[in-house]
Amino acid sequence: MTAQELYRTDFFEWTQRNAELLSRGCFDLADIAHIAEELADMGARDQREVKSYLRRLILHLLKWQMQPSKRSPSWQTSIGNSRSALKDIFEQSPSLRRLAVQSVPKIYADTRQRAAAETGLVRSAFPLECPYTFAQLMQIDFYPVD
């Protein structure tokens, strides 16, 4: 079975076969079209992961700030885990930090609505723009005060 045929029938074997072909310099036998597609998908997946961690981080910081009486260890753990995961991602792929910084306004707009729904507060109770700088979002010991 060719490397191209394996793509649809046995993805794991496809990855191994193509890795072997590429390492031996057999580019004409490798499934270059699908390799390029998978590489692009990997990048998109990483972007989604960064945005997901940012959403969770901002959501829990908003809840922390807006509902001090309901602060919980689980919110604090979620905040810490999100920061740690983002830090790890940025160490491995520094260019994703730029994506994160640029994404904060859009992510905040979406998260503001979600925070209102989860807290039972009206959306207008939350600032129109993200009240946290990117540096604050990433600062290990930053927790907003009410």
Short mmCIF file of C-alpha atoms in Angstrom, two decimals:
data_model
loop_
_atom_site.label_atom_id
_atom_site.label_comp_id
_atom_site.label_asym_id
_atom_site.label_seq_id
_atom_site.Cartn_x
_atom_site.Cartn_y
_atom_site.Cartn_z
CA MET A 1 0.00 0.00 0.00
CA THR A 2 1.37 3.44 -0.88
CA ALA A 3 1.85 6.22 1.64
CA GLN A 4 -1.03 8.09 0.00
CA GLU A 5 -3.40 5.10 0.30
CA LEU A 6 -2.60 4.67 3.99
CA TYR A 7 -3.87 8.15 4.79
CA ARG A 8 -7.51 7.03 4.66
CA THR A 9 -7.08 3.51 5.99
CA ASP A 10 -4.50 3.67 8.82
CA PHE A 11 -3.51 7.15 9.93
CA PHE A 12 -0.91 6.00 12.45
CA GLU A 13 0.82 3.80 9.88
CA TRP A 14 0.60 6.71 7.44
CA THR A 15 2.49 8.95 9.90
CA GLN A 16 5.19 6.35 10.47
CA ARG A 17 5.64 5.53 6.79
CA ASN A 18 5.87 9.18 5.78
CA ALA A 19 8.28 10.00 8.60
CA GLU A 20 10.50 7.16 7.41
CA LEU A 21 10.26 8.26 3.78
CA LEU A 22 11.08 11.87 4.63
CA SER A 23 13.99 10.92 6.88
CA ARG A 24 15.47 8.87 4.03
CA GLY A 25 14.95 11.73 1.57
CA CYS A 26 12.37 9.82 -0.50
CA PHE A 27 10.22 12.87 -1.14
CA ASP A 28 8.78 11.49 -4.36
CA LEU A 29 7.24 8.55 -2.43
CA ALA A 30 5.95 10.62 0.50
CA ASP A 31 2.37 11.87 0.64
CA ILE A 32 3.38 15.54 0.46
CA ALA A 33 -0.14 16.90 -0.12
CA HIS A 34 -1.55 15.28 3.01
CA ILE A 35 1.58 16.09 5.03
CA ALA A 36 1.10 19.77 4.18
CA GLU A 37 -2.59 19.54 5.11
CA GLU A 38 -1.80 17.90 8.45
CA LEU A 39 0.86 20.49 9.27
CA ALA A 40 -1.62 23.30 8.62
CA ASP A 41 -4.20 21.52 10.79
CA MET A 42 -1.64 21.19 13.60
CA GLY A 43 -1.09 24.94 13.56
CA ALA A 44 -4.82 25.64 13.61
CA ARG A 45 -5.26 23.19 16.50
CA ASP A 46 -2.56 25.01 18.48
CA GLN A 47 -4.31 28.33 17.84
CA ARG A 48 -7.63 26.91 19.08
CA GLU A 49 -5.89 25.58 22.19
CA VAL A 50 -4.40 28.99 23.02
CA LYS A 51 -7.77 30.69 22.57
CA SER A 52 -9.50 28.07 24.71
CA TYR A 53 -7.06 28.59 27.60
CA LEU A 54 -7.44 32.37 27.28
CA ARG A 55 -11.25 32.06 27.41
CA ARG A 56 -11.10 29.93 30.54
CA LEU A 57 -8.55 32.24 32.16
CA ILE A 58 -10.51 35.43 31.46
CA LEU A 59 -13.80 33.82 32.51
CA HIS A 60 -12.47 32.74 35.88
CA LEU A 61 -10.73 36.07 36.49
CA LEU A 62 -14.01 37.87 35.78
CA LYS A 63 -15.90 35.56 38.11
CA TRP A 64 -13.17 36.02 40.74
CA GLN A 65 -13.48 39.78 40.46
CA MET A 66 -17.25 40.06 40.21
CA GLN A 67 -18.25 37.43 42.75
CA PRO A 68 -15.78 37.62 45.64
CA SER A 69 -18.12 35.75 47.97
CA LYS A 70 -18.13 32.76 45.62
CA ARG A 71 -14.37 32.49 45.11
CA SER A 72 -13.32 28.90 45.22
CA PRO A 73 -10.18 26.80 45.06
CA SER A 74 -11.43 25.39 41.74
CA TRP A 75 -11.45 28.88 40.18
CA GLN A 76 -7.95 29.50 41.50
CA THR A 77 -6.80 26.13 40.17
CA SER A 78 -8.35 26.82 36.77
CA ILE A 79 -6.64 30.22 36.61
CA GLY A 80 -3.28 28.69 37.53
CA ASN A 81 -3.65 25.76 35.15
CA SER A 82 -4.58 28.04 32.26
CA ARG A 83 -1.58 30.27 32.89
CA SER A 84 0.76 27.29 33.15
CA ALA A 85 -0.57 25.73 29.96
CA LEU A 86 -0.23 29.01 28.06
CA LYS A 87 3.30 29.48 29.39
CA ASP A 88 4.24 26.00 28.18
CA ILE A 89 2.70 26.63 24.76
CA PHE A 90 4.52 29.97 24.40
CA GLU A 91 7.84 28.38 25.37
CA GLN A 92 7.40 25.77 22.64
CA SER A 93 5.85 28.13 20.07
CA PRO A 94 6.72 31.77 20.85
CA SER A 95 4.81 33.07 17.82
CA LEU A 96 1.55 31.95 19.43
CA ARG A 97 2.04 34.62 22.11
CA ARG A 98 1.47 37.25 19.43
CA LEU A 99 -1.75 35.48 18.41
CA ALA A 100 -2.86 35.43 22.05
CA VAL A 101 -2.22 39.15 22.57
CA GLN A 102 -4.12 40.00 19.36
CA SER A 103 -7.00 37.67 20.28
CA VAL A 104 -7.76 39.07 23.74
CA PRO A 105 -10.30 41.75 22.63
CA LYS A 106 -12.39 39.28 20.62
CA ILE A 107 -12.10 36.55 23.23
CA TYR A 108 -13.08 39.01 25.94
CA ALA A 109 -16.21 40.11 24.06
CA ASP A 110 -17.36 36.49 23.82
CA THR A 111 -16.32 35.65 27.37
CA ARG A 112 -18.11 38.69 28.79
CA GLN A 113 -21.40 37.23 27.58
CA ARG A 114 -20.56 33.82 29.00
CA ALA A 115 -19.53 35.33 32.35
CA ALA A 116 -22.84 37.15 32.58
CA ALA A 117 -24.72 33.92 31.90
CA GLU A 118 -22.68 31.91 34.42
CA THR A 119 -22.84 34.50 37.19
CA GLY A 120 -26.41 35.63 36.69
CA LEU A 121 -25.18 39.22 36.50
CA VAL A 122 -26.26 41.51 33.69
CA ARG A 123 -23.74 41.86 30.91
CA SER A 124 -23.50 45.60 31.53
CA ALA A 125 -22.01 44.81 34.96
CA PHE A 126 -18.85 43.74 33.14
CA PRO A 127 -16.50 46.26 31.48
CA LEU A 128 -16.93 46.68 27.72
CA GLU A 129 -13.22 46.04 27.16
CA CYS A 130 -10.96 43.53 28.85
CA PRO A 131 -9.96 45.02 32.19
CA TYR A 132 -6.74 43.01 32.31
CA THR A 133 -3.55 43.57 30.36
CA PHE A 134 -1.93 40.58 28.73
CA ALA A 135 0.89 40.86 31.26
CA GLN A 136 -1.66 40.63 34.08
CA LEU A 137 -3.33 37.63 32.45
CA MET A 138 0.00 35.82 32.42
CA GLN A 139 1.21 37.03 35.85
CA ILE A 140 1.23 34.05 38.19
CA ASP A 141 0.08 35.96 41.26
CA PHE A 142 -2.37 38.39 39.67
CA TYR A 143 -5.93 38.13 40.93
CA PRO A 144 -8.24 41.10 40.37
CA VAL A 145 -9.86 42.79 43.33
CA ASP A 146 -13.51 43.75 43.46
#
